[in-house]
Tab-separated table of C-alpha atoms and ligand atoms in Angstrom:
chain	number	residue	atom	x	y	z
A	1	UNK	CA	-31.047	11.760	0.480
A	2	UNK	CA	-30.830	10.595	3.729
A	3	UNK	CA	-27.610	10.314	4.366
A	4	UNK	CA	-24.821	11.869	1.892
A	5	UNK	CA	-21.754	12.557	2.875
A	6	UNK	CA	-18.615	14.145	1.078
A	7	UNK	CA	-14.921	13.448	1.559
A	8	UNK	CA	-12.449	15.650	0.899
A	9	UNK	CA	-9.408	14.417	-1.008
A	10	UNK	CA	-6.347	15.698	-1.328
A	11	UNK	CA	-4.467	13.923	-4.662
A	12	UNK	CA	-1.233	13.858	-6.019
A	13	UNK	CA	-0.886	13.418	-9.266
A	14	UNK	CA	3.379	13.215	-8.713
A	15	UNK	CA	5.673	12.745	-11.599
A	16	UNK	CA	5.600	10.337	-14.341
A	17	UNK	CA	3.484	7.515	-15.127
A	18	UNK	CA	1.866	9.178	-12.039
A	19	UNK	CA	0.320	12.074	-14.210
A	20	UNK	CA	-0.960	9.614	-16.493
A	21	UNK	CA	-2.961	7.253	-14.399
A	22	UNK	CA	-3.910	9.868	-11.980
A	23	UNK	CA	-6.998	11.302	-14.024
A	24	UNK	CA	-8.782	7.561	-14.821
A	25	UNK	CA	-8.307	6.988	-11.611
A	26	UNK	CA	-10.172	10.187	-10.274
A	27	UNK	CA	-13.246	9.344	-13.213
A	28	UNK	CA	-13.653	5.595	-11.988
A	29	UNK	CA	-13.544	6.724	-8.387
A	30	UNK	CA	-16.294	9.038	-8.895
A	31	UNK	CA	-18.200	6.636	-10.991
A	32	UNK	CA	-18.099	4.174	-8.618
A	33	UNK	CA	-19.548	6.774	-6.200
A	34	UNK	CA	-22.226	7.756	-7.640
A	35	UNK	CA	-23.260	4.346	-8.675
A	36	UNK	CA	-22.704	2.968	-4.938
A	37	UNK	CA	-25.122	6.040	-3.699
A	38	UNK	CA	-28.642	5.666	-3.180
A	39	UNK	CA	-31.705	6.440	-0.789
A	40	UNK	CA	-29.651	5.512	2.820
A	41	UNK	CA	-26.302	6.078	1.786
A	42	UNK	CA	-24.423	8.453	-0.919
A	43	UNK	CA	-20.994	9.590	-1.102
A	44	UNK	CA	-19.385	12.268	-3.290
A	45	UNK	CA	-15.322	13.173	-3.376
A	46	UNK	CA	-14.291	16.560	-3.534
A	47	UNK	CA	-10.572	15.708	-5.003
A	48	UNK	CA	-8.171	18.564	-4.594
A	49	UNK	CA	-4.606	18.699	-6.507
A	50	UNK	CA	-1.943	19.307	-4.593
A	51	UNK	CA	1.540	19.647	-5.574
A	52	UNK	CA	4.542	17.509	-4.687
A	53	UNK	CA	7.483	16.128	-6.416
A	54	UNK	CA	10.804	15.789	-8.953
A	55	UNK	CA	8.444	18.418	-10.912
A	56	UNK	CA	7.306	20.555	-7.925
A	57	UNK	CA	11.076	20.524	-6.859
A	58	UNK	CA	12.402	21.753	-10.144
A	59	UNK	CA	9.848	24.404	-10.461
A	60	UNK	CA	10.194	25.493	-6.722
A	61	UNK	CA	12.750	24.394	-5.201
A	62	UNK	CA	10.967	22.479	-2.907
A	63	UNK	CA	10.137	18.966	-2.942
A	64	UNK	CA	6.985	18.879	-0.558
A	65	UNK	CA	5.716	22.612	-0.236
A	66	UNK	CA	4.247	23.157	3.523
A	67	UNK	CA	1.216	24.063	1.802
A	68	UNK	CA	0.718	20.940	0.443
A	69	UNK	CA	1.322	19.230	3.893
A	70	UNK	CA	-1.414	21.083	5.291
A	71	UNK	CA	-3.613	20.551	2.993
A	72	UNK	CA	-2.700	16.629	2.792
A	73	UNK	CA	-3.634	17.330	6.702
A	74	UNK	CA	-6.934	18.630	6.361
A	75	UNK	CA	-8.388	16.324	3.518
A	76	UNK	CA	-10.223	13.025	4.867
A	77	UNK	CA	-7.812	11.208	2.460
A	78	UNK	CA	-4.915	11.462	1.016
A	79	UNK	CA	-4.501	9.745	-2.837
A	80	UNK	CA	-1.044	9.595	-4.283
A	81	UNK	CA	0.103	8.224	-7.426
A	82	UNK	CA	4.020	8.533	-7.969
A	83	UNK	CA	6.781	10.653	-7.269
A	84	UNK	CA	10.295	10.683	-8.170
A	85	UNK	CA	12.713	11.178	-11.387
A	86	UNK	CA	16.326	9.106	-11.082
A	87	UNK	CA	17.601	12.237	-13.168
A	88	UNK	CA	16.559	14.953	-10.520
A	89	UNK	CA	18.141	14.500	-7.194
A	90	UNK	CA	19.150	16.450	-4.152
A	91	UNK	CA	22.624	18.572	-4.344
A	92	UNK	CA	23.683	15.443	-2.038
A	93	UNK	CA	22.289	12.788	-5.026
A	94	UNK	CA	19.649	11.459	-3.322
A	95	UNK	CA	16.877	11.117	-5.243
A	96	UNK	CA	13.448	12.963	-4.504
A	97	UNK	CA	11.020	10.715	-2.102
A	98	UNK	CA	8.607	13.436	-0.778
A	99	UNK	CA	5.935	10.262	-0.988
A	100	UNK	CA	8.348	8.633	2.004
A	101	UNK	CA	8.738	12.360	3.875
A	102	UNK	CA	4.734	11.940	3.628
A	103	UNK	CA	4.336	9.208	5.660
A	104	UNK	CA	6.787	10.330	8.914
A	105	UNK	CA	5.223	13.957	8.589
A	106	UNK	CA	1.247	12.237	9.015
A	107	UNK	CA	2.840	9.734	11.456
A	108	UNK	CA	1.321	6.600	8.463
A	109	UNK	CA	2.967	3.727	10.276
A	110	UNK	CA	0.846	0.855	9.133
A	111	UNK	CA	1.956	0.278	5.152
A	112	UNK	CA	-0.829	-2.221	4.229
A	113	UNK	CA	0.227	-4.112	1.285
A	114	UNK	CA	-2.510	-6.563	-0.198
A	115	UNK	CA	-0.892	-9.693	-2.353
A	116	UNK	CA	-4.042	-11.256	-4.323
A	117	UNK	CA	-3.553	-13.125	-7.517
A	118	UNK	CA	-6.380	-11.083	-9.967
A	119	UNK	CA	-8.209	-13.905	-11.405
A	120	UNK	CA	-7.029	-13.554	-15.458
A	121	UNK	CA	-3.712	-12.241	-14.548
A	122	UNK	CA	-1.273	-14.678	-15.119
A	123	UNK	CA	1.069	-15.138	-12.041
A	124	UNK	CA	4.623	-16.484	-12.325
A	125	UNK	CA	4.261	-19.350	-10.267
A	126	UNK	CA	3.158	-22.309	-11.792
A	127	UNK	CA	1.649	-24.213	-9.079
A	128	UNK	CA	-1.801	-24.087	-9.766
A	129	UNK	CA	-2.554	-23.125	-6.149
A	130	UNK	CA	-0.506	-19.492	-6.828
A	131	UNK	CA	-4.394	-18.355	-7.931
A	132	UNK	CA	-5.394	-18.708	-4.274
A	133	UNK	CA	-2.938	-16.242	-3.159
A	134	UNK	CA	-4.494	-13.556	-1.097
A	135	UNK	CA	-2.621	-12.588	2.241
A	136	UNK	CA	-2.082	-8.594	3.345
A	137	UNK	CA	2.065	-8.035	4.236
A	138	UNK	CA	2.043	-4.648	6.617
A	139	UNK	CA	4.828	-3.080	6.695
A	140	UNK	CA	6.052	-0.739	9.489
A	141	UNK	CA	6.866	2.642	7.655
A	142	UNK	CA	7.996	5.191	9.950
A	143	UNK	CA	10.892	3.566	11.484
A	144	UNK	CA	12.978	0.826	11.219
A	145	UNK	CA	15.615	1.216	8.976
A	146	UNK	CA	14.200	4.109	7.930
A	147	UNK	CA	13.944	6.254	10.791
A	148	UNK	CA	14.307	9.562	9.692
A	149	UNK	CA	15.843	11.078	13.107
A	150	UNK	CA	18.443	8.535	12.923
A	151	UNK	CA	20.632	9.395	10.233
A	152	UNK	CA	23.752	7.305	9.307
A	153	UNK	CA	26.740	8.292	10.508
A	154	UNK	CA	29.864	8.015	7.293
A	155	UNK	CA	33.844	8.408	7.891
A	156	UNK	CA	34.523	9.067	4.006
A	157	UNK	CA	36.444	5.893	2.486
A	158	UNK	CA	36.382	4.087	6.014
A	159	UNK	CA	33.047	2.537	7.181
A	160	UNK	CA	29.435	3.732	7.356
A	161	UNK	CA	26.667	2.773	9.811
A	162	UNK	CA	22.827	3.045	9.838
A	163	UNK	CA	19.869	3.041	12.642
A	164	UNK	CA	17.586	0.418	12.941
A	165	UNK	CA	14.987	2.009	15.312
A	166	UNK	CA	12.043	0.035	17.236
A	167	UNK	CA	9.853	1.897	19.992
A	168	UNK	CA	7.696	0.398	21.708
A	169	UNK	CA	5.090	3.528	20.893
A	170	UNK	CA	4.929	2.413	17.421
A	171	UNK	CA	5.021	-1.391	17.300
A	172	UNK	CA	1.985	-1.634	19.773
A	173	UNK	CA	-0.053	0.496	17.411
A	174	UNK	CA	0.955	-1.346	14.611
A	175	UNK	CA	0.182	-4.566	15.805
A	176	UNK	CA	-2.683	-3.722	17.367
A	177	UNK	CA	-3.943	-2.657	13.866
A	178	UNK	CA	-2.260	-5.776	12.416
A	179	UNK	CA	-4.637	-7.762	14.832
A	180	UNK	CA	-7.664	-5.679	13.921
A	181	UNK	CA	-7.335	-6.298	10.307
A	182	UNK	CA	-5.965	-10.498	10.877
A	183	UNK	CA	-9.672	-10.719	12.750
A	184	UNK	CA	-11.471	-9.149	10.131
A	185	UNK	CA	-10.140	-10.871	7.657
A	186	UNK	CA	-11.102	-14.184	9.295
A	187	UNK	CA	-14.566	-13.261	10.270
A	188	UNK	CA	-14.382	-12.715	5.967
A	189	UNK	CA	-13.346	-16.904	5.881
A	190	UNK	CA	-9.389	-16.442	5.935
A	191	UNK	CA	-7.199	-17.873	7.851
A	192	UNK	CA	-6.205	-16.118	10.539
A	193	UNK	CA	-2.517	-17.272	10.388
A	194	UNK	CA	-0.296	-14.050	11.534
A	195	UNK	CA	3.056	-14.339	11.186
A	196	UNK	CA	5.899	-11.438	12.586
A	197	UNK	CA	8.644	-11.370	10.357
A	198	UNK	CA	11.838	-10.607	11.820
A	199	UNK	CA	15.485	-11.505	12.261
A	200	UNK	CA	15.587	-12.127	15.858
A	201	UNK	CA	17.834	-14.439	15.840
A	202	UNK	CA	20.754	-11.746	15.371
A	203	UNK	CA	19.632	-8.561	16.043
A	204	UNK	CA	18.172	-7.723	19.586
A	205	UNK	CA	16.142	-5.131	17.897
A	206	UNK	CA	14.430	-7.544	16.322
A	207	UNK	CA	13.898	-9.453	19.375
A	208	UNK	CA	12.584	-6.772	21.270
A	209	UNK	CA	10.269	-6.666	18.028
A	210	UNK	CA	8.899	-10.000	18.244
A	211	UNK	CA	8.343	-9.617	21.730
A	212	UNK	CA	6.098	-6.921	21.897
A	213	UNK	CA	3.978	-9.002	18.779
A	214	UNK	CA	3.527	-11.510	21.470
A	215	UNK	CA	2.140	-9.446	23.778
A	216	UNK	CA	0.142	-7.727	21.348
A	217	UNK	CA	-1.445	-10.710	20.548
A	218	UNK	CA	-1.531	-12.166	23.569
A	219	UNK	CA	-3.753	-8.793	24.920
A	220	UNK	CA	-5.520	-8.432	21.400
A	221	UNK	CA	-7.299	-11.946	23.069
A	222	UNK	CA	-8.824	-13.657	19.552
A	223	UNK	CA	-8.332	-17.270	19.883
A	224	UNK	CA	-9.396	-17.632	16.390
A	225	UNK	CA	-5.696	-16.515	15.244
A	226	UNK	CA	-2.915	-18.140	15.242
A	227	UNK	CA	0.634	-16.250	16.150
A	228	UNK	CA	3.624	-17.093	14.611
A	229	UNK	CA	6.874	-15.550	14.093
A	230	UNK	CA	9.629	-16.429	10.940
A	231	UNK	CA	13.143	-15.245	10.079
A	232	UNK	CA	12.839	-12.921	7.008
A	233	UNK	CA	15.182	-15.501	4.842
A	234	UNK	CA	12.959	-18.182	5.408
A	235	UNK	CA	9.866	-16.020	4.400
A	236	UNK	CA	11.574	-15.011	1.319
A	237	UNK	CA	11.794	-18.632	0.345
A	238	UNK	CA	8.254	-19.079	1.769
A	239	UNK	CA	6.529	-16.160	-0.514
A	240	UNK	CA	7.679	-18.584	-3.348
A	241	UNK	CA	7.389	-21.773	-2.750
A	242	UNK	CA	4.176	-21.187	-0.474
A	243	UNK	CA	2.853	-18.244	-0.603
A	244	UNK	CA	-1.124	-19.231	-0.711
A	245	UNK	CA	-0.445	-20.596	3.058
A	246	UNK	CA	-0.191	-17.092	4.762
A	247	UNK	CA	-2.853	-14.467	5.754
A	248	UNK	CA	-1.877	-11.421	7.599
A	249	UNK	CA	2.403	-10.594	7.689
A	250	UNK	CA	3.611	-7.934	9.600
A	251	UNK	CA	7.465	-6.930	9.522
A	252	UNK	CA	10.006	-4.017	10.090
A	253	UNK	CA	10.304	-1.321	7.492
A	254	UNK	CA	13.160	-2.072	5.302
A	255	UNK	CA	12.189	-6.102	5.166
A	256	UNK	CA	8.690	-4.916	3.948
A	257	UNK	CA	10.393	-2.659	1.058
A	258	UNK	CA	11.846	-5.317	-0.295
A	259	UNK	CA	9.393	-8.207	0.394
A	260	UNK	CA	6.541	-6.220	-0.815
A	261	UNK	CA	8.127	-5.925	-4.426
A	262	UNK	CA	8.645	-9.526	-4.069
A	263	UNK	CA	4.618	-9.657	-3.179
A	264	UNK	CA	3.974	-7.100	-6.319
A	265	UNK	CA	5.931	-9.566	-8.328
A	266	UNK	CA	4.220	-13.000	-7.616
A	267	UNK	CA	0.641	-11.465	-8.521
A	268	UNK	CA	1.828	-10.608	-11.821
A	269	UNK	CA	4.160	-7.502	-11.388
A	270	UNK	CA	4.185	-3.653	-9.898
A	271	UNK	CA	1.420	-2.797	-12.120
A	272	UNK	CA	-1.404	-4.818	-10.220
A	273	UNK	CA	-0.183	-3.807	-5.966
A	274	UNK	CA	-1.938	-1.398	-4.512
A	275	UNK	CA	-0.955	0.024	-0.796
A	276	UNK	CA	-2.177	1.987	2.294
A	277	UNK	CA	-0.104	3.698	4.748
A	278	UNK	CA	-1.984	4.419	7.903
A	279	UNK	CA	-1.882	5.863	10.993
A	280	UNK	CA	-3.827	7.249	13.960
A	281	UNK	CA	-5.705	10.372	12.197
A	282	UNK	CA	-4.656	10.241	8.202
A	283	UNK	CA	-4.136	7.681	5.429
A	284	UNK	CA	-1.949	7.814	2.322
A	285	UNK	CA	-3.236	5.453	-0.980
A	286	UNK	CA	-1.136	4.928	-3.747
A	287	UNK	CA	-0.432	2.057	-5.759
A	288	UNK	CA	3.131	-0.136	-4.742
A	289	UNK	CA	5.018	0.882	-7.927
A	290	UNK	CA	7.017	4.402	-9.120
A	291	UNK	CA	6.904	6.703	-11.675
A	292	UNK	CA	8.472	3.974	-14.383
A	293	UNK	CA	10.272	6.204	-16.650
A	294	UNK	CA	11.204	4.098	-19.285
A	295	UNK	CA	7.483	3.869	-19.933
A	296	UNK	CA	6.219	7.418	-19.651
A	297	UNK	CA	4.298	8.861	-22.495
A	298	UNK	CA	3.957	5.683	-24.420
A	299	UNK	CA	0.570	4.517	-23.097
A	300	UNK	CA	1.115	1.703	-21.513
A	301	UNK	CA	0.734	2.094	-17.479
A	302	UNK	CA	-1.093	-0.154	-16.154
A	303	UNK	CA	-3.511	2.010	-13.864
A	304	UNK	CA	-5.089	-1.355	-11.788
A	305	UNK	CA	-2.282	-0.685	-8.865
A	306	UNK	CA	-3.365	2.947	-8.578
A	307	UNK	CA	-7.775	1.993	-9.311
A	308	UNK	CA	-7.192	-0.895	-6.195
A	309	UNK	CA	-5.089	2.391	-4.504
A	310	UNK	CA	-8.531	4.085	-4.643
A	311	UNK	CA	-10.952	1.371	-3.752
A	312	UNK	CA	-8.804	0.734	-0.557
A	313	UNK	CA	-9.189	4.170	0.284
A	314	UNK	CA	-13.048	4.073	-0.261
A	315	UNK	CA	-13.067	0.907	1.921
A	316	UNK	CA	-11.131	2.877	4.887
A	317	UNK	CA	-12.919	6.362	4.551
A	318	UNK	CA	-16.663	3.602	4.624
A	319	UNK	CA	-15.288	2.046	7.880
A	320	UNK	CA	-13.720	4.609	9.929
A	321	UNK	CA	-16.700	7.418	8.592
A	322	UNK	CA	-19.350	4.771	8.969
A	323	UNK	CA	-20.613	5.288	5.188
A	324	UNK	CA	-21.971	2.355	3.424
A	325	UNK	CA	-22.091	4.177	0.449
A	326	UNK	CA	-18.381	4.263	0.122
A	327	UNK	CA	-17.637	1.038	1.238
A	328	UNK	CA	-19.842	-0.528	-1.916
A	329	UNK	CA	-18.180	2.123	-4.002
A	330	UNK	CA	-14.599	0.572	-2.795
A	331	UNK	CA	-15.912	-3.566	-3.188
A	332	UNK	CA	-17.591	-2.259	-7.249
A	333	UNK	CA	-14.023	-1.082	-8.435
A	334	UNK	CA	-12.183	-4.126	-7.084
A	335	UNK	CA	-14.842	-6.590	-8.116
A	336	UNK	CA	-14.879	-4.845	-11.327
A	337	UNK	CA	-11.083	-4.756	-12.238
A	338	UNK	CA	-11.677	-8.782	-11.571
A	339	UNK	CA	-14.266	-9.005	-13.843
A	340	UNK	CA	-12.459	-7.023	-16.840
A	341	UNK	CA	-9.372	-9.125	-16.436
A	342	UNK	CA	-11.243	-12.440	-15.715
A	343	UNK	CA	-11.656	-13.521	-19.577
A	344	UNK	CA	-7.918	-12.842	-20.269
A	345	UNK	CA	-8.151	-10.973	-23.269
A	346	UNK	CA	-6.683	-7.875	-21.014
A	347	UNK	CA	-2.345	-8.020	-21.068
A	348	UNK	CA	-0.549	-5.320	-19.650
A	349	UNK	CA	3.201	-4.474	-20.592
A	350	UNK	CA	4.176	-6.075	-17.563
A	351	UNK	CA	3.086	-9.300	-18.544
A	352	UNK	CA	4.372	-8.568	-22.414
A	353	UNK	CA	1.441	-7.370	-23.503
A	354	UNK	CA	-0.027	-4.322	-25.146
A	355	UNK	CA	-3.556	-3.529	-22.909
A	356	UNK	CA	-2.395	-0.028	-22.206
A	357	UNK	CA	-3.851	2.574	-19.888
A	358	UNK	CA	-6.811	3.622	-22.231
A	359	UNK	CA	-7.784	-0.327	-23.188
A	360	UNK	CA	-7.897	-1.064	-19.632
A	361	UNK	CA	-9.147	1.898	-18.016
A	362	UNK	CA	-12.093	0.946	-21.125
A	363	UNK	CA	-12.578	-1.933	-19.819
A	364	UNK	CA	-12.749	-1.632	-15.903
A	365	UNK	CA	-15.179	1.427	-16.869
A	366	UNK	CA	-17.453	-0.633	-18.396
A	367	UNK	CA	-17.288	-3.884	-16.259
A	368	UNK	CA	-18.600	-1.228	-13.384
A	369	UNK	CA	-21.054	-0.073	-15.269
A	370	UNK	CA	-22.699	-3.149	-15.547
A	371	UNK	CA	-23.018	-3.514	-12.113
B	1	ATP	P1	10.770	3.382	-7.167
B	1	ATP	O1	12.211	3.357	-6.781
B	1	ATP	O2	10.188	4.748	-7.258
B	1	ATP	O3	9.904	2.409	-6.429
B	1	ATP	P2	11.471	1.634	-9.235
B	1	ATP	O4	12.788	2.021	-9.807
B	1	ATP	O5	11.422	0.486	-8.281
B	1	ATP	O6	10.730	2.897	-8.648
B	1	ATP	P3	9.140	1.384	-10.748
B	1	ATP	O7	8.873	2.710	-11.315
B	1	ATP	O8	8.300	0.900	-9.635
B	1	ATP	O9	10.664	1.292	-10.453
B	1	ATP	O10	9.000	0.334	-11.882
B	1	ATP	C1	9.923	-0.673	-12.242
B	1	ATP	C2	9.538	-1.102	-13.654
B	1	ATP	O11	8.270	-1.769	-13.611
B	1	ATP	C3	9.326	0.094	-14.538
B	1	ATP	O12	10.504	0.450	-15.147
B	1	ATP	C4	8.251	-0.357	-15.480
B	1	ATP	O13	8.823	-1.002	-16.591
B	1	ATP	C5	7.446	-1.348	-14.663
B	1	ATP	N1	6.242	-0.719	-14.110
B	1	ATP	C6	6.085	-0.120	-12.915
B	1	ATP	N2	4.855	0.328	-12.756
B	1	ATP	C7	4.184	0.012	-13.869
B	1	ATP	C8	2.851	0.219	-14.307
B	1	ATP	N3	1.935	0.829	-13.551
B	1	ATP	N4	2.517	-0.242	-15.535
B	1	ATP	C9	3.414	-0.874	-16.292
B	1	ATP	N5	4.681	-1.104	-15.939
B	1	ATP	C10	5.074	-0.662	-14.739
């Protein structure tokens, strides 16, 4: 081989449906590497299982072990399927979100949220123009409303009050990747349309948000895009009633919680949304949804959030480690979760179905395999 190249991975496998769809996911993945490797390019994955969790924190005590931190750290990748159980919380009943403390601790703050109607999948929209949707919503995810430094403050039976952080440090990295990807995408035939979603209207964080998109974009210097900002109420009508106009959103970190599920549910539900949290040296994959326990142990996760989880992740680790192997490896699972879905036979539980995880893991498996 010319030139092979191996990527450690450090998974997940979380709490429950998470344990369930972590394991196809891992086969496919490695499938799709081998058959993506050949003369100038080949990739391998050396996954390692890591521990983290409502499970880990149970057994231990702990919730996200150091150890597992570290090793997160070292790995090229990080792949996570699901953590949480609403009947294991904190002493202070919380519940347990070691996949949020994940992204502050490798400083992730790009969440990259694709929105793509699966061709097959029926989407709940019946304008027939919902098939064309296909934009990317990033979501900040290390501050915001979520700033972790910036705890509420709560005078018991009187009045609470929460943060909403923005530095400029970390809104001219994330728009600067926001720009990245908006060109990239249009050099790929979208449309270049960005839009900052904000609420700048009342809230001079917000403002001071927008701003700094401006001069983002104004420095970023692609005429080919075209800026535009929107109040997040307005966008919430907009990712219903239009959501096949937009290309590339980018918003604060609370908005893009909740508009993301909104994304999740106009391509057919939490089953199909993958995500990417990014940042400057690491990059967390897992799909949008959580650990659904109403659904554990009965077969029926859907695993296509957590496969398009993994062929993002081969599409970063092929760009930012220059390896062409990995990037086909990335394109074969997506294009080949399309084609299984495509006739319509597939229909998850989302969509009232009974396709569970075996019947579709069967079929993306052998879609890729004819490849
Ligand atoms: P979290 O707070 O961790 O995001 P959540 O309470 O929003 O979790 P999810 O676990 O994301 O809830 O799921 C909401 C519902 O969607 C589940 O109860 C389940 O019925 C359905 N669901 C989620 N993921 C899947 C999946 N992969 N396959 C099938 N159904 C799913």
């Amino acid at each position: 081989m010319n030139n092979q190249q191996t990527f450690s991975i450090a998974v997940f496998d979380g709490d429950g449906i998470g344990k369930e769809i972590t394991p196809p996911c891992l086969d496919l993945l490695q499938l799709a590497c081998e058959l993506a490797s050949d003369d100038e390019s080949a990739v391998s994955l050396d996954f390692q299982a890591l521990q983290a969790g409502a499970g880990t924190y149970q057994e231990t005590g702990e919730s996200l072990p150091e150890a597992s931190v570290a090793a997160a750290r070292a790995a090229d990748a990080v792949l996570l399927s699901a953590m949480g159980d609403p009947a294991v919380r904190y002493p202070d009943g919380t519940e347990i979100t070691p996949q949020i403390e994940l992204r502050f601790r490798l400083g992730l703050y790009a969440g990259i949220r694709p929105v793509r109607a699966i061709p097959g999948v029926p989407v709940p929209l019946a304008d027939p123009r919902a098939r064309d949707i296909d934009f990317v919503l990033v979501r900040e995810s290390i501050e915001g409303l979520f700033a972790p430094d910036r705890k509420g403050t709560r005078v018991d039976g009187v009045e609470a009050t929460e943060t909403l952080l923005i530095t400029r440090e970390v809104s001219e990295k994330l728009f600067k990747h926001v720009f990245a990807l908006a060109s990239r995408r249009k050099s790929e035939g979208s449309s270049g349309r960005v839009t900052c979603i904000d609420k700048a209207n009342v809230f001079g964080a917000f403002a001071f948000f927008r701003e700094i998109f401006y001069e983002l974009a104004e420095q970023h210097g692609d005429d080919a895009l075209t800026m535009e900002h929107a109040y997040v109420d307005a966008m919430a009508m907009h990712m219903v009633n239009q959501p096949w106009n937009f290309d590339v959103m980018v918003t604060e970190n609370m908005f893009g919680d909740i508009l993301s599920d909104l994304g999740a549910a106009i391509m057919g539900g939490m089953g199909y949304a993958p995500s990417a949290d990014i940042g400057d040296d690491h990059a967390v994959f897992q799909p949008c949804h959580g650990t659904a326990p109403d659904i554990v142990g009965k077969g029926l996760a859907n695993p296509v959030a957590m496969f398009l989880s993994g062929a993002m992740m081969l599409d970063w680790l092929g760009r930012r480690q220059n390896c062409q192997a990995a990037l086909k490896a990335g394109a074969l699972i997506s294009e080949s979760v399309d084609a299984a879905f495509e006739s319509g036979n597939l229909r998850t539980c989302e969509l009232g179905g009974d396709s569970g995880l075996n019947e579709v893991t069967a079929a993306v498996t052998a879609q890729i395999k004819q490849r």
